[in-house]
CSV table of C-alpha atoms in Angstrom, one decimal:
chain,number,residue,atom,x,y,z
A,1451,MET,CA,0.0,0.0,0.0
A,1452,LEU,CA,2.7,2.5,1.1
A,1453,SER,CA,6.4,1.8,1.0
A,1454,ALA,CA,9.4,3.9,2.0
A,1455,VAL,CA,12.7,2.5,0.9
A,1456,ASN,CA,16.2,3.7,2.0
A,1457,ILE,CA,14.8,7.1,3.0
A,1458,GLU,CA,17.3,9.8,3.9
A,1459,LYS,CA,16.5,13.3,5.1
A,1460,SER,CA,18.7,16.0,6.5
A,1461,PHE,CA,18.0,19.5,7.8
A,1462,PRO,CA,20.3,22.6,8.0
A,1463,TYR,CA,21.5,23.4,11.5
A,1464,GLU,CA,23.8,26.4,12.0
A,1465,ASP,CA,26.5,25.9,9.3
A,1466,ALA,CA,26.0,22.2,8.8
A,1467,GLU,CA,23.5,19.6,7.5
A,1468,VAL,CA,22.2,17.2,10.2
A,1469,ALA,CA,21.1,13.8,9.0
A,1470,VAL,CA,17.7,13.0,10.7
A,1471,LEU,CA,16.8,9.9,8.7
A,1472,LYS,CA,19.5,7.5,7.6
A,1473,GLY,CA,18.3,4.9,5.1
A,1474,VAL,CA,15.0,4.0,6.7
A,1475,THR,CA,12.7,1.4,5.1
A,1476,VAL,CA,9.1,1.0,6.1
A,1477,HIS,CA,6.2,-0.9,4.4
A,1478,LEU,CA,2.6,-0.3,5.3
A,1479,ASP,CA,-0.1,-2.8,4.2
A,1480,GLU,CA,-3.8,-2.0,3.8
A,1481,GLY,CA,-5.5,-1.9,7.2
A,1482,ASP,CA,-2.2,-1.8,9.2
A,1483,TYR,CA,-1.9,-0.2,12.6
A,1484,VAL,CA,1.7,0.9,13.1
A,1485,ALA,CA,3.2,2.7,16.1
A,1486,ILE,CA,6.5,4.6,15.7
A,1487,VAL,CA,8.4,5.0,19.0
A,1488,GLY,CA,11.8,6.4,20.0
A,1489,ARG,CA,13.4,9.1,22.1
A,1490,SER,CA,12.9,12.8,21.4
A,1491,GLY,CA,15.0,13.8,18.4
A,1492,SER,CA,15.3,10.2,17.1
A,1493,GLY,CA,13.5,11.1,13.8
A,1494,LYS,CA,10.0,9.8,14.5
A,1495,THR,CA,8.1,12.9,13.4
A,1496,THR,CA,10.3,13.4,10.4
A,1497,LEU,CA,9.6,9.8,9.3
A,1498,LEU,CA,5.8,10.4,9.7
A,1499,ASN,CA,6.1,13.6,7.7
A,1500,VAL,CA,7.9,11.9,4.9
A,1501,LEU,CA,5.4,9.0,4.9
A,1502,SER,CA,2.5,11.5,4.7
A,1503,THR,CA,4.2,13.5,2.0
A,1504,LEU,CA,4.4,16.6,4.1
A,1505,VAL,CA,8.2,16.5,3.7
A,1506,ARG,CA,10.1,15.2,0.7
A,1507,PRO,CA,13.0,12.9,1.3
A,1508,ASP,CA,16.5,13.8,0.1
A,1509,ASN,CA,17.1,10.2,-1.1
A,1510,GLY,CA,15.2,7.0,-1.4
A,1511,HIS,CA,11.8,6.1,-2.8
A,1512,LEU,CA,8.3,6.6,-1.4
A,1513,THR,CA,5.6,4.7,-3.3
A,1514,TYR,CA,1.9,4.6,-2.9
A,1515,GLY,CA,-0.4,2.3,-4.9
A,1516,GLY,CA,2.4,1.7,-7.4
A,1517,THR,CA,3.1,5.5,-7.8
A,1518,ASP,CA,6.5,6.9,-6.9
A,1519,LEU,CA,5.8,9.9,-4.8
A,1520,SER,CA,9.4,10.9,-4.3
A,1521,SER,CA,9.5,12.8,-7.5
A,1522,ALA,CA,5.8,13.4,-8.0
A,1523,ALA,CA,4.6,16.9,-8.8
A,1524,GLU,CA,3.1,18.9,-6.0
A,1525,LYS,CA,-0.3,18.9,-7.7
A,1526,GLU,CA,-0.3,15.1,-7.6
A,1527,LEU,CA,0.7,15.0,-4.0
A,1528,ASN,CA,-2.0,17.4,-3.1
A,1529,GLU,CA,-4.6,15.2,-4.8
A,1530,ILE,CA,-3.4,12.1,-2.9
A,1531,ARG,CA,-3.4,14.0,0.4
A,1532,ARG,CA,-6.9,15.3,-0.3
A,1533,ALA,CA,-8.3,11.9,-1.3
A,1534,ASP,CA,-6.5,9.3,0.7
A,1535,PHE,CA,-4.3,10.7,3.5
A,1536,SER,CA,-5.3,12.5,6.7
A,1537,VAL,CA,-3.1,13.8,9.4
A,1538,ILE,CA,-3.8,14.7,13.1
A,1539,PHE,CA,-1.2,16.4,15.3
A,1540,GLN,CA,-0.5,16.7,19.0
A,1541,PHE,CA,-1.9,20.2,18.8
A,1542,HIS,CA,-5.2,20.1,16.9
A,1543,HIS,CA,-4.6,23.2,14.7
A,1544,LEU,CA,-8.3,24.3,14.7
A,1545,LEU,CA,-9.1,27.8,13.5
A,1546,PRO,CA,-10.5,29.7,16.5
A,1547,TYR,CA,-12.9,31.9,14.5
A,1548,LEU,CA,-14.6,29.0,12.7
A,1549,SER,CA,-17.2,26.8,14.3
A,1550,VAL,CA,-16.7,23.1,15.1
A,1551,MET,CA,-18.7,22.2,12.0
A,1552,GLU,CA,-16.7,24.7,9.8
A,1553,ASN,CA,-13.4,23.3,11.2
A,1554,THR,CA,-14.5,19.8,10.3
A,1555,LEU,CA,-15.3,20.9,6.8
A,1556,LEU,CA,-12.0,22.6,6.2
A,1557,PRO,CA,-10.7,20.0,3.7
A,1558,PHE,CA,-13.5,21.1,1.4
A,1559,MET,CA,-13.4,24.8,1.9
A,1560,GLY,CA,-10.6,25.6,-0.5
A,1561,SER,CA,-12.8,27.5,-3.0
A,1562,LEU,CA,-15.5,30.1,-2.9
A,1563,ALA,CA,-18.2,27.6,-3.8
A,1564,PRO,CA,-20.5,26.6,-0.9
A,1565,VAL,CA,-20.0,23.2,0.6
A,1566,PRO,CA,-22.7,20.8,-0.6
A,1567,LYS,CA,-25.3,19.8,1.9
A,1568,SER,CA,-24.3,16.1,1.5
A,1569,LEU,CA,-20.8,17.0,2.9
A,1570,GLU,CA,-22.4,19.0,5.7
A,1571,GLN,CA,-24.3,15.8,6.6
A,1572,ARG,CA,-21.2,13.7,6.5
A,1573,ALA,CA,-19.4,16.2,8.7
A,1574,LEU,CA,-22.2,16.0,11.2
A,1575,GLU,CA,-22.0,12.2,11.1
A,1576,CYS,CA,-18.3,12.3,11.8
A,1577,LEU,CA,-18.9,14.7,14.7
A,1578,GLU,CA,-21.4,12.3,16.0
A,1579,ARG,CA,-18.9,9.5,15.8
A,1580,VAL,CA,-16.6,11.5,18.1
A,1581,GLY,CA,-19.4,12.5,20.4
A,1582,LEU,CA,-19.6,16.2,19.4
A,1583,ALA,CA,-22.6,16.5,17.1
A,1584,ASP,CA,-24.4,18.6,19.8
A,1585,LYS,CA,-21.5,21.1,19.8
A,1586,ALA,CA,-21.3,21.7,16.0
A,1587,ALA,CA,-22.1,25.4,16.3
A,1588,ARG,CA,-19.6,26.2,19.1
A,1589,LEU,CA,-16.2,27.8,18.6
A,1590,PRO,CA,-13.1,25.8,19.6
A,1591,GLY,CA,-12.4,28.1,22.5
A,1592,ASN,CA,-15.5,26.8,24.2
A,1593,LEU,CA,-14.3,23.2,24.1
A,1594,SER,CA,-12.0,21.2,26.3
A,1595,GLY,CA,-8.6,20.0,25.0
A,1596,GLY,CA,-9.9,16.5,24.5
A,1597,GLU,CA,-12.9,17.8,22.6
A,1598,GLN,CA,-10.8,19.9,20.4
A,1599,GLN,CA,-8.6,16.9,19.5
A,1600,ARG,CA,-11.8,15.0,18.7
A,1601,VAL,CA,-12.8,17.7,16.3
A,1602,ALA,CA,-9.4,17.3,14.6
A,1603,ILE,CA,-10.1,13.5,14.3
A,1604,ALA,CA,-13.6,14.3,12.8
A,1605,ARG,CA,-11.9,16.6,10.3
A,1606,ALA,CA,-9.6,13.7,9.4
A,1607,LEU,CA,-12.5,11.3,9.0
A,1608,VAL,CA,-14.7,13.5,6.8
A,1609,LYS,CA,-12.5,12.8,3.8
A,1610,SER,CA,-13.0,8.9,3.9
A,1611,SER,CA,-9.2,8.6,3.9
A,1612,LYS,CA,-7.4,5.3,3.6
A,1613,ILE,CA,-4.5,6.2,5.9
A,1614,LEU,CA,-4.6,8.2,9.1
A,1615,PHE,CA,-1.2,9.7,10.2
A,1616,ALA,CA,-1.2,10.7,13.9
A,1617,ASP,CA,1.7,12.6,15.5
A,1618,GLU,CA,1.5,12.3,19.3
A,1619,PRO,CA,-2.3,12.5,19.2
A,1620,THR,CA,-2.6,12.3,23.0
A,1621,GLY,CA,0.6,14.3,23.9
A,1622,SER,CA,-1.3,17.4,25.0
A,1623,LEU,CA,-4.1,15.5,26.8
A,1624,ASP,CA,-4.6,14.1,30.3
A,1625,ARG,CA,-4.5,10.4,30.8
A,1626,LYS,CA,-8.2,9.8,30.8
A,1627,THR,CA,-8.8,11.9,27.7
A,1628,GLY,CA,-5.9,10.3,26.0
A,1629,GLU,CA,-7.3,6.8,26.6
A,1630,GLN,CA,-10.6,7.9,25.1
A,1631,ILE,CA,-8.8,9.1,22.0
A,1632,MET,CA,-6.9,5.8,21.7
A,1633,GLU,CA,-10.2,3.9,22.1
A,1634,LEU,CA,-11.6,5.9,19.2
A,1635,LEU,CA,-8.5,5.2,17.0
A,1636,ALA,CA,-8.9,1.5,17.8
A,1637,LYS,CA,-12.5,1.5,16.6
A,1638,LEU,CA,-11.5,3.3,13.4
A,1639,HIS,CA,-8.8,0.7,12.8
A,1640,GLU,CA,-11.3,-2.1,13.3
A,1641,GLU,CA,-13.4,-0.6,10.6
A,1642,GLY,CA,-10.5,-0.8,8.1
A,1643,LEU,CA,-8.7,2.5,8.5
A,1644,ALA,CA,-4.9,2.1,8.3
A,1645,ILE,CA,-3.1,4.1,11.0
A,1646,VAL,CA,0.5,5.2,11.4
A,1647,MET,CA,1.0,6.8,14.9
A,1648,VAL,CA,4.0,8.4,16.5
A,1649,THR,CA,3.8,8.1,20.3
A,1650,HIS,CA,6.1,8.3,23.3
A,1651,GLU,CA,3.6,6.2,25.3
A,1652,LEU,CA,4.7,2.6,25.2
A,1653,ALA,CA,1.3,1.5,26.6
A,1654,TYR,CA,-0.4,3.1,23.6
A,1655,ALA,CA,2.2,1.7,21.2
A,1656,ASP,CA,1.2,-1.8,22.4
A,1657,LEU,CA,-2.3,-1.2,21.1
A,1658,ALA,CA,-1.0,-1.2,17.5
A,1659,GLN,CA,-0.4,-4.3,15.4
A,1660,ARG,CA,3.3,-3.7,15.2
A,1661,THR,CA,5.8,-1.2,16.5
A,1662,ILE,CA,8.7,0.5,14.7
A,1663,GLU,CA,11.5,1.8,17.0
A,1664,ILE,CA,13.7,4.4,15.6
A,1665,GLU,CA,17.0,5.6,17.1
A,1666,ASP,CA,19.4,8.2,15.8
A,1667,GLY,CA,17.6,8.2,12.4
A,1668,MET,CA,17.7,4.4,12.0
A,1669,ILE,CA,15.2,1.6,12.6
A,1670,VAL,CA,16.5,-0.6,15.4
A,1671,HIS,CA,13.4,-2.8,15.9
């Protein structure tokens, strides 16, 4: 489904280039649930960003559905992100001046054309899935941290994506709320959604089908 082979990525730091990923190879099958773990600075988030096409690798090949994404045009990557990939982050990135419903519909608000009623209905269904249908008209500032993160998940679901990339989705939440988010991710996986999750919580990593441990830019397990 998604394969990254011999991925290398460096970033400039002061007067040098720092290698963050050093020949990493990862294969994701349809319906997989993969946790990426490692110490801070090990390259976890960079690997997730490469897999989700938010960052281009310097070397190596990233393929999805038989298409080499490493050299794909930005227009093609945008289409794949729009149709098949969703990303949620530790910090939900909601727009404070938009309602919960409008934040959920953001993937479809790139033009001046009104959002079709069918998509509004789907967004409401996604909010219902995360237990927030009754708060669709509220602004994010009136929600708790856990509720805001659930809006971000609803926004990811509204596209009917095939792969959900999650970067420390519980990192800014308390334990109880974090466990609720993990339960929701487990249900989504049971329904067939592939998930790639970066986490520092080993207990949460154990909920995945398999774990990738990265250390100093290389996979060690």
